[in-house]
PDB file of C-alpha atoms in Angstrom:
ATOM      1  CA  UNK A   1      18.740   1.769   8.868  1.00  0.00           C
ATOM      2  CA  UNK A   2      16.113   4.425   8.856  1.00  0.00           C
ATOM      3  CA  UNK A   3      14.605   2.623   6.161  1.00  0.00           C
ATOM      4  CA  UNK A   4      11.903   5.055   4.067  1.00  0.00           C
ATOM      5  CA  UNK A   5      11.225   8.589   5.480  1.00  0.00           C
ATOM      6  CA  UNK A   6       9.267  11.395   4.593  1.00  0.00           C
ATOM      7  CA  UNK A   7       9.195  15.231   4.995  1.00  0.00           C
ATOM      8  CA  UNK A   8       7.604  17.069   6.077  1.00  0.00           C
ATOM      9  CA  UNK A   9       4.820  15.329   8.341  1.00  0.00           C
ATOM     10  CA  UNK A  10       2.585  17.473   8.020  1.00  0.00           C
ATOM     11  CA  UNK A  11       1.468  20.812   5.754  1.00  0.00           C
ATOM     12  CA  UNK A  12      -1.142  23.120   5.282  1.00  0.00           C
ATOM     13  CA  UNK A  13      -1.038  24.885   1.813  1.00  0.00           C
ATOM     14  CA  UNK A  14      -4.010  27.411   0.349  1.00  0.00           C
ATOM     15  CA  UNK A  15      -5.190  26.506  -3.087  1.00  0.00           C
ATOM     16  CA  UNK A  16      -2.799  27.382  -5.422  1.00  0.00           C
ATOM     17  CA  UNK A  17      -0.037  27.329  -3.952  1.00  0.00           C
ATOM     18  CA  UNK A  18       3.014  24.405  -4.861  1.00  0.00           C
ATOM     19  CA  UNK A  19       4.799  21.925  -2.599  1.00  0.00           C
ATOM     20  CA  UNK A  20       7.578  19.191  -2.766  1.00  0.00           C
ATOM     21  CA  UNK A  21       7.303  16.053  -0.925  1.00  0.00           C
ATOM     22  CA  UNK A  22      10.433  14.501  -0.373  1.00  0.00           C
ATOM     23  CA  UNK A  23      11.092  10.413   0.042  1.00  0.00           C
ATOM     24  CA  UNK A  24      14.491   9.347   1.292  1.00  0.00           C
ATOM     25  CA  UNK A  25      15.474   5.388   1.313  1.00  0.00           C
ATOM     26  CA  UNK A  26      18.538   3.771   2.770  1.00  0.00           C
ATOM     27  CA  UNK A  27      17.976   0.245   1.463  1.00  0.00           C
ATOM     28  CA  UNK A  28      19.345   0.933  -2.091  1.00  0.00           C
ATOM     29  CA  UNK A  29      16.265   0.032  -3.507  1.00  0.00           C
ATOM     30  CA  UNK A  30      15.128   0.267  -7.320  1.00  0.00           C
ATOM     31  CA  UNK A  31      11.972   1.214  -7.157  1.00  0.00           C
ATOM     32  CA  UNK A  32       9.914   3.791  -5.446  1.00  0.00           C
ATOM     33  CA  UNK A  33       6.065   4.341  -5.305  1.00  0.00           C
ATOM     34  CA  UNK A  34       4.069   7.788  -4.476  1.00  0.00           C
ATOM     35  CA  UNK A  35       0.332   6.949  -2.966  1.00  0.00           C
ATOM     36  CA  UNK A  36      -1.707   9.135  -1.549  1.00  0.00           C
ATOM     37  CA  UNK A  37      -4.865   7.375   1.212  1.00  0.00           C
ATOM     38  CA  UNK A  38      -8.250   8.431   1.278  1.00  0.00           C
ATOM     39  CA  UNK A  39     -10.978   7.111   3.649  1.00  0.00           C
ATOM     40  CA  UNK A  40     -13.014   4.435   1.867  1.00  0.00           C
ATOM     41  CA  UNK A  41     -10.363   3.876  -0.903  1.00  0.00           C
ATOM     42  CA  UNK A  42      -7.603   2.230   0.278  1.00  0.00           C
ATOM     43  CA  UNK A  43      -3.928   3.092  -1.291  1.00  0.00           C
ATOM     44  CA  UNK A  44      -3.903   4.959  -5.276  1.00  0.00           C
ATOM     45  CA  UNK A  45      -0.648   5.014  -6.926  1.00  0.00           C
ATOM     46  CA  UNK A  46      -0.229   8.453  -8.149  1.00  0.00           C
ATOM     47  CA  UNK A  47       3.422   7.941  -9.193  1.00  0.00           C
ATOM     48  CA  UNK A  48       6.534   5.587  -9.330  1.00  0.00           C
ATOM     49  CA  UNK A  49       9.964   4.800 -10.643  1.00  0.00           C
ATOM     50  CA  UNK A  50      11.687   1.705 -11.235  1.00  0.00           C
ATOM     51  CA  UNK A  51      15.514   3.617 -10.739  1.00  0.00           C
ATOM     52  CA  UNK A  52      17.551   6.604 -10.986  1.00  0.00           C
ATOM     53  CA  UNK A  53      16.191   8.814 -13.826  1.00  0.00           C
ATOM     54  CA  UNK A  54      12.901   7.387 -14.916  1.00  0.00           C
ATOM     55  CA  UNK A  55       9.362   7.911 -13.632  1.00  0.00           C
ATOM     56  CA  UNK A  56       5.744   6.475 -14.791  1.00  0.00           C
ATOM     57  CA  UNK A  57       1.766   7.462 -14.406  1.00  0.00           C
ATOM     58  CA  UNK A  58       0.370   5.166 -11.739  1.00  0.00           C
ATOM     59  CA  UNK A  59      -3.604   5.487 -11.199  1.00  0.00           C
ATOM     60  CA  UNK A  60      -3.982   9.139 -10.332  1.00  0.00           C
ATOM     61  CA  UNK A  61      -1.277  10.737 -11.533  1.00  0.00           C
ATOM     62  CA  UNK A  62      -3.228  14.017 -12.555  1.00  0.00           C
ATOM     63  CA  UNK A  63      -1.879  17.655 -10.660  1.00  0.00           C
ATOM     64  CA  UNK A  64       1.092  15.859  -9.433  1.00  0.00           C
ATOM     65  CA  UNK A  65       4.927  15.334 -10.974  1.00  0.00           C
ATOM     66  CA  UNK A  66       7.710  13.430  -9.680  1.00  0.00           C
ATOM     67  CA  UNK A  67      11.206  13.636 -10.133  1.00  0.00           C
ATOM     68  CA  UNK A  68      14.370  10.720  -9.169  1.00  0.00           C
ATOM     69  CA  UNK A  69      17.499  12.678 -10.038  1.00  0.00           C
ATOM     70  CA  UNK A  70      19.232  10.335  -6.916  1.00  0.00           C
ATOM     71  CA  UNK A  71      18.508   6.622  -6.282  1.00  0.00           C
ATOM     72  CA  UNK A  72      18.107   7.429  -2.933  1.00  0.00           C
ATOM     73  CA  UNK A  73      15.144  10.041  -3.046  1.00  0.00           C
ATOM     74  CA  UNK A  74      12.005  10.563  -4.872  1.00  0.00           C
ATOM     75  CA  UNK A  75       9.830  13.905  -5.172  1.00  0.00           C
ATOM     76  CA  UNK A  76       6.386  14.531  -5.291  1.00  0.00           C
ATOM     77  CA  UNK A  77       5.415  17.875  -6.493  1.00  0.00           C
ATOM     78  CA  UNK A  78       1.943  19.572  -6.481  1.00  0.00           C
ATOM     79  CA  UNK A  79       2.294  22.129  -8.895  1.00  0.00           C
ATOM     80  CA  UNK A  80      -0.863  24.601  -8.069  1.00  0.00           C
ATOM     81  CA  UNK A  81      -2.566  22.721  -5.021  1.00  0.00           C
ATOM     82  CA  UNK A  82      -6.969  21.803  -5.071  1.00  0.00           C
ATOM     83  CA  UNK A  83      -8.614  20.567  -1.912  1.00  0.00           C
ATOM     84  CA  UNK A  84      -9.033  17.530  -3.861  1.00  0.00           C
ATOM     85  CA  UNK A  85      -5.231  16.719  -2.871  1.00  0.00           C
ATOM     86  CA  UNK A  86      -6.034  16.817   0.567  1.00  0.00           C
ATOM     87  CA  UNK A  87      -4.806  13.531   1.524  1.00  0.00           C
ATOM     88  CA  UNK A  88      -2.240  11.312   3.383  1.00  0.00           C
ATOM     89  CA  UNK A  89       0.602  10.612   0.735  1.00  0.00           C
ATOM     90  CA  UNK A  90       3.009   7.488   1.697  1.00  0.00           C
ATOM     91  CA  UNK A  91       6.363   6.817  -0.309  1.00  0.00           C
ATOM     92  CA  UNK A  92       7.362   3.304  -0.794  1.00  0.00           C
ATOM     93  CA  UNK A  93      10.564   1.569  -1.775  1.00  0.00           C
ATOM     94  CA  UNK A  94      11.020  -1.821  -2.995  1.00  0.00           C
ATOM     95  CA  UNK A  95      13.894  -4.314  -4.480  1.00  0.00           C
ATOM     96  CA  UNK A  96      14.225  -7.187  -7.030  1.00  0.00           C
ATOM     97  CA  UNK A  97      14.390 -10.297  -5.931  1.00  0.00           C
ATOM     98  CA  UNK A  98      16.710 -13.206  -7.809  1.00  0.00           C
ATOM     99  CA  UNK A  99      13.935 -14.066 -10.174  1.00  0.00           C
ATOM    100  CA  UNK A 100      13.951 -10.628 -11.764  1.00  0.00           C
ATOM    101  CA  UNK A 101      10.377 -10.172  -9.985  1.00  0.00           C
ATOM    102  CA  UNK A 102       9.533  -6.879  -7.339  1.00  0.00           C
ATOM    103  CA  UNK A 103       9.734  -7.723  -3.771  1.00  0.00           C
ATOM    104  CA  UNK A 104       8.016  -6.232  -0.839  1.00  0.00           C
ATOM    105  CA  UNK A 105       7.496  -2.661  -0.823  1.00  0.00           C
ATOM    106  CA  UNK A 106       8.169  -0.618   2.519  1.00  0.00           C
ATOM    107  CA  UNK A 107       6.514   2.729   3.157  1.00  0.00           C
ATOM    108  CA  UNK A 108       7.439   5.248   4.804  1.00  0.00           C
ATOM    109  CA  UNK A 109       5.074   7.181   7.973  1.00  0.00           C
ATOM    110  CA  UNK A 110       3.186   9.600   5.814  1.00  0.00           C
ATOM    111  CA  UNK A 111       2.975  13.231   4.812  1.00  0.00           C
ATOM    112  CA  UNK A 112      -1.035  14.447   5.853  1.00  0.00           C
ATOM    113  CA  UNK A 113      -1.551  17.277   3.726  1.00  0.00           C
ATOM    114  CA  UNK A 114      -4.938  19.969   4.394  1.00  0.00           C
ATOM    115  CA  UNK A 115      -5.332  21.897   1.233  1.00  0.00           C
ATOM    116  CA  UNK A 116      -7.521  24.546   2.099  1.00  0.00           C
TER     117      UNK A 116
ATOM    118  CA  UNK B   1     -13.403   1.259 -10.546  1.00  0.00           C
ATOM    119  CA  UNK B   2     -12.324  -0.851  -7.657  1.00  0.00           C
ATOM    120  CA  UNK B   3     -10.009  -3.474  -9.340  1.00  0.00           C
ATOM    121  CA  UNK B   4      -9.689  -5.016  -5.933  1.00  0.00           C
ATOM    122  CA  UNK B   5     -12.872  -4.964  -3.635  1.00  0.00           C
ATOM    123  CA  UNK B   6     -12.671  -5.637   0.317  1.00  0.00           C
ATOM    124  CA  UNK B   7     -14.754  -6.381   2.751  1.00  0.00           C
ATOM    125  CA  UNK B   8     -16.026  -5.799   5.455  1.00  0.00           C
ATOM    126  CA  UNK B   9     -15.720  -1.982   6.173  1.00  0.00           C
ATOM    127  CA  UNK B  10     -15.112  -2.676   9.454  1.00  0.00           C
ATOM    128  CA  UNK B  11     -15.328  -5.240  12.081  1.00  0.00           C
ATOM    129  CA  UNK B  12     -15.222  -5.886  15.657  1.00  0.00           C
ATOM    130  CA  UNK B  13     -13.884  -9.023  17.468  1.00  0.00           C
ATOM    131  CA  UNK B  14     -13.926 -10.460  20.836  1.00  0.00           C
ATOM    132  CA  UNK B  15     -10.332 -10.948  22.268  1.00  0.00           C
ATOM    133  CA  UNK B  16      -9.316 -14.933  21.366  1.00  0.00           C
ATOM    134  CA  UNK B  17     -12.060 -15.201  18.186  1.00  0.00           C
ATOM    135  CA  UNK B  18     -11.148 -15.215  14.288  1.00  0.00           C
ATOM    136  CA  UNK B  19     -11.153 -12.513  11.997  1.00  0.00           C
ATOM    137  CA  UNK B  20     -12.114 -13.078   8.389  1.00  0.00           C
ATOM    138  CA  UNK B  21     -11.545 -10.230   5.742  1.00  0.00           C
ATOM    139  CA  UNK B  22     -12.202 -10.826   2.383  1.00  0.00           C
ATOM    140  CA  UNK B  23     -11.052  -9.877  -1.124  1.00  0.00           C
ATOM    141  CA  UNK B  24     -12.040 -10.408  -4.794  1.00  0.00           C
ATOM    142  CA  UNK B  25     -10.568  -9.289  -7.524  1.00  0.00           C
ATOM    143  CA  UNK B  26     -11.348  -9.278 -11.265  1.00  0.00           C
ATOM    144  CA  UNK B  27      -8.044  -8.894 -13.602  1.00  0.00           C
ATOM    145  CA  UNK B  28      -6.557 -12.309 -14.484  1.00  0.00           C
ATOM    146  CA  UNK B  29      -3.311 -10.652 -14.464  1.00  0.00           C
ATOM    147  CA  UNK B  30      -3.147 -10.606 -10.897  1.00  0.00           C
ATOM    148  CA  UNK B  31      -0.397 -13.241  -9.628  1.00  0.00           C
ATOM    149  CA  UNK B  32       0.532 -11.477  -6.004  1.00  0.00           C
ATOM    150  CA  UNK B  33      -1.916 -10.615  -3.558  1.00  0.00           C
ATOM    151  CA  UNK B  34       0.034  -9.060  -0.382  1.00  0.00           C
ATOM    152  CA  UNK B  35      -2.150  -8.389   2.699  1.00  0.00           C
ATOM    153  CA  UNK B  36      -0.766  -4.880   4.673  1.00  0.00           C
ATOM    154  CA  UNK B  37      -1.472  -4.292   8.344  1.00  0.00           C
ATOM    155  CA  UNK B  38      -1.770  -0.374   9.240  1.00  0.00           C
ATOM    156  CA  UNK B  39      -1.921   1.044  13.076  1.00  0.00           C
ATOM    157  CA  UNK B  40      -2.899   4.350  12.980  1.00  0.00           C
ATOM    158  CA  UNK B  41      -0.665   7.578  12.185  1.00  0.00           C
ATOM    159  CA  UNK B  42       2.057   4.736  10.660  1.00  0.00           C
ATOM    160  CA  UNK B  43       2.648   3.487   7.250  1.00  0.00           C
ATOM    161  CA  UNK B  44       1.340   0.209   5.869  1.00  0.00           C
ATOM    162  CA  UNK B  45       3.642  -2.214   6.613  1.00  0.00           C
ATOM    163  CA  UNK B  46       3.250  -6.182   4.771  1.00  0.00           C
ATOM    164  CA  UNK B  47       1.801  -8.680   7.175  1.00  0.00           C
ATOM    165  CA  UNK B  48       1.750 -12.067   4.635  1.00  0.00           C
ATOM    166  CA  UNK B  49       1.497 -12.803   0.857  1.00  0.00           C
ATOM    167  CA  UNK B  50       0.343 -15.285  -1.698  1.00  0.00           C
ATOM    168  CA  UNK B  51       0.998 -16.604  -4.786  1.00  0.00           C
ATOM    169  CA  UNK B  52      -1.969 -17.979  -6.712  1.00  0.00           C
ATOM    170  CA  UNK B  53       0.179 -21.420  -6.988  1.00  0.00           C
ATOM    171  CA  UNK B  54      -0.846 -22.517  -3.332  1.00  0.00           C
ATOM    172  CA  UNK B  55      -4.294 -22.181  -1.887  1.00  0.00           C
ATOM    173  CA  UNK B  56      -3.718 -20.941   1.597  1.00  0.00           C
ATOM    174  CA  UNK B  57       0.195 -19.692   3.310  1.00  0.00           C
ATOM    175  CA  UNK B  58       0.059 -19.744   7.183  1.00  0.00           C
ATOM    176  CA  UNK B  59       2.183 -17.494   9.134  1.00  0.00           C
ATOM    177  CA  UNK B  60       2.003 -17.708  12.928  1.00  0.00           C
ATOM    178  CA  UNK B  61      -1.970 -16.573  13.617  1.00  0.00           C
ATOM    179  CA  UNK B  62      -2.412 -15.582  10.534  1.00  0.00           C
ATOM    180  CA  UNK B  63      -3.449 -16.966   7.381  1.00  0.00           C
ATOM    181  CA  UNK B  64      -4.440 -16.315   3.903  1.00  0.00           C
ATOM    182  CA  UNK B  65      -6.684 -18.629   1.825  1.00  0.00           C
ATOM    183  CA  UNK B  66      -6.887 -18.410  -1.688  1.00  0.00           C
ATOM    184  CA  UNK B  67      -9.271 -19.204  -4.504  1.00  0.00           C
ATOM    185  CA  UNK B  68      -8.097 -18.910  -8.215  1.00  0.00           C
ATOM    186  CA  UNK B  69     -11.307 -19.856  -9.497  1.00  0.00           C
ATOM    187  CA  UNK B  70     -13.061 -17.554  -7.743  1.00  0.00           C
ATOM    188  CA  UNK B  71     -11.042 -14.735  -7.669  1.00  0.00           C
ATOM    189  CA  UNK B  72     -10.882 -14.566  -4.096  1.00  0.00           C
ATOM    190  CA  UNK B  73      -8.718 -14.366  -1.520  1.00  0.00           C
ATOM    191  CA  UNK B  74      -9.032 -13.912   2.318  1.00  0.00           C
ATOM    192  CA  UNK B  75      -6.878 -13.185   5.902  1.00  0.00           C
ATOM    193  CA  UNK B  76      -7.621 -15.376   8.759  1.00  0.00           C
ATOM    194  CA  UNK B  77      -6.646 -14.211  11.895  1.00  0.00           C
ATOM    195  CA  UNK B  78      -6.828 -16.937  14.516  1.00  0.00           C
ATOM    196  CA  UNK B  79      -6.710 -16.045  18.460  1.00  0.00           C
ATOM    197  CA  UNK B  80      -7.886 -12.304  17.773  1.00  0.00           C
ATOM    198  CA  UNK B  81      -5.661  -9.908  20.428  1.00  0.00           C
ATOM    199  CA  UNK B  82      -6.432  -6.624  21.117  1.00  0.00           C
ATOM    200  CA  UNK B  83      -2.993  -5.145  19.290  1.00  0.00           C
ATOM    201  CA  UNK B  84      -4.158  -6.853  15.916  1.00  0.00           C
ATOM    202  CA  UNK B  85      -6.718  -3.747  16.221  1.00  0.00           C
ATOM    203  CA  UNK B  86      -5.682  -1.933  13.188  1.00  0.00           C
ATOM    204  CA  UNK B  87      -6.732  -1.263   9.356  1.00  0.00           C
ATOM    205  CA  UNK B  88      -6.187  -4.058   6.852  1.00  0.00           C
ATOM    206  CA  UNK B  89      -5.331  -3.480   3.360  1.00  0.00           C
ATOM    207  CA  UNK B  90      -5.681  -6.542   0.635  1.00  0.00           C
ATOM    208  CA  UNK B  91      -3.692  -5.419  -2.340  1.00  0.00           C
ATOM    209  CA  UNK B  92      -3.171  -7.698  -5.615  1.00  0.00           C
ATOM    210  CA  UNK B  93      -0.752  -6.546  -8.816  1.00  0.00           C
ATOM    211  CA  UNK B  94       0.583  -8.484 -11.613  1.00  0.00           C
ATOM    212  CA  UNK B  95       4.828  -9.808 -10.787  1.00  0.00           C
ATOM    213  CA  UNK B  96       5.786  -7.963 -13.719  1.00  0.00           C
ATOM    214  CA  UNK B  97       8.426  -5.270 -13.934  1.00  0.00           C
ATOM    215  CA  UNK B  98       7.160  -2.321 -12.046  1.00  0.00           C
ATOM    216  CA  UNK B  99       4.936  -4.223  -8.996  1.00  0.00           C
ATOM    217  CA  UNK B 100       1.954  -1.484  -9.159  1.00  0.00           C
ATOM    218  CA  UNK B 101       0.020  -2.414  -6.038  1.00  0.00           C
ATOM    219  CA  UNK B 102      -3.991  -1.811  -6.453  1.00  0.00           C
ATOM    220  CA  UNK B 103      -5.347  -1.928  -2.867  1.00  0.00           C
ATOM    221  CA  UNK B 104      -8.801  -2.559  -1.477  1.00  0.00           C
ATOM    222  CA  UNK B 105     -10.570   0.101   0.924  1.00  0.00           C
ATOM    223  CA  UNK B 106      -9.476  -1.430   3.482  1.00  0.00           C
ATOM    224  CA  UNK B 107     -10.836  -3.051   7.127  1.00  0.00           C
ATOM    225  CA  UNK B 108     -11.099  -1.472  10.076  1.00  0.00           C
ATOM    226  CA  UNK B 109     -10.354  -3.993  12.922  1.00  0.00           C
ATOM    227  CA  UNK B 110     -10.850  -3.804  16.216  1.00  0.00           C
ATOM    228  CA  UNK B 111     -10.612  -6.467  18.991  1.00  0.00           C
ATOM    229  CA  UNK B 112     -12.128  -5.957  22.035  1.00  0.00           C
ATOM    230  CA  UNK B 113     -10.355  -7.535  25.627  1.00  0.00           C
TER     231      UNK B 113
END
């Protein structure tokens, strides 16, 4: 089990121009998460999706759009990049349990993107 | 606005002493407060968890005590060792469908040998 990855690692974009971060998990997991980690502020949920076909806002969902066409994968797209993106972006991937309630979530290593 | 505030910023430990990170939190709705344990360049990854229907869960060295009244909630690490150095994450989110995490800033930890 490779559980959650991420590509790419790393990225340097100019402003303006777009990107797709791509989230693979192997655990057939229902929901996925997008966060993105600045120093000082912990973890903000830009994105997520609880399954195949549907996504919702999290905190700071503004200049970014996600897509999960597969179960299996979820996309983070900047459209027209701002240094303010500059961040460390972690996927996440998490089950139901019997009770109908989330579980824990797993993340993935990290994509640290320089928008300059 | 920090739904979920941690402290301290940082903190540094002799090798075989406790750490004590703290949390508070202000939405009622809250009803699962995960702690995450992050080493650098890797992902968080969960450490131990609560529900507000016990007061304090012990796993191994470490252990989280929990106030409902307070809206507080902490991680005890007994017997501090130098690869617990890492950042700490105290996260809290309602068990409702969808499990949005909010996090706090975060603790830097680092236990000297």
């Amino acid at each position: 089990n490779a559980g959650v990855t991420q590509t790419p690692k790393f990225r340097v974009l100019k402003t303006g121009q777009s990107m797709t971060l791509l989230c693979a998990q192997d655990m057939n997991h229902e929901y996925m998460y997008w966060y993105r980690q600045d120093p000082g502020m912990g973890l903000r949920l830009i994105h997520y999706s609880v399954g195949e076909g549907t996504t919702a806002k999290g905190e700071v969902p503004d200049g970014y759009n996600v897509s999960r066409l597969k179960k299996q994968n979820f996309l983070l797209g900047l459209e027209s990049a701002a240094p303010s993106q500059t961040s460390v972006y972690f996927c996440a991937s998490s089950s139901l349990n019997w009770g109908g309630l989330t579980d824990t979530q797993y993340f993935g290593p990290g994509t640290r993107l320089t928008v300059l | 606005q920090q739904q979920v505030k941690q402290s301290p910023q940082s903190l540094i430990v002799q090798k075989g002493g406790i750490s004590i990170i703290n949390c508070a939190y202000e939405n009622t709705a809250f009803d699962y407060f995960p702690w995450y344990q992050q080493f650098p360049g890797k992902g968080p990854a969960l450490l131990i968890a609560i529900r507000p229907d016990v007061s304090e869960k012990k796993e191994g060295r470490f252990t989280i005590s929990f106030n409902k009244s307070a809206k507080q909630f902490s991680l005890h690490i007994m017997d501090s060792q130098p690869g617990d150095s890492a950042t700490y994450f105290c996260a809290a989110t309602p068990m409702e469908y969808g499990n949005k995490l909010v996090f706090g800033a975060g603790t830097i930890l680092r236990v000297k040998s």
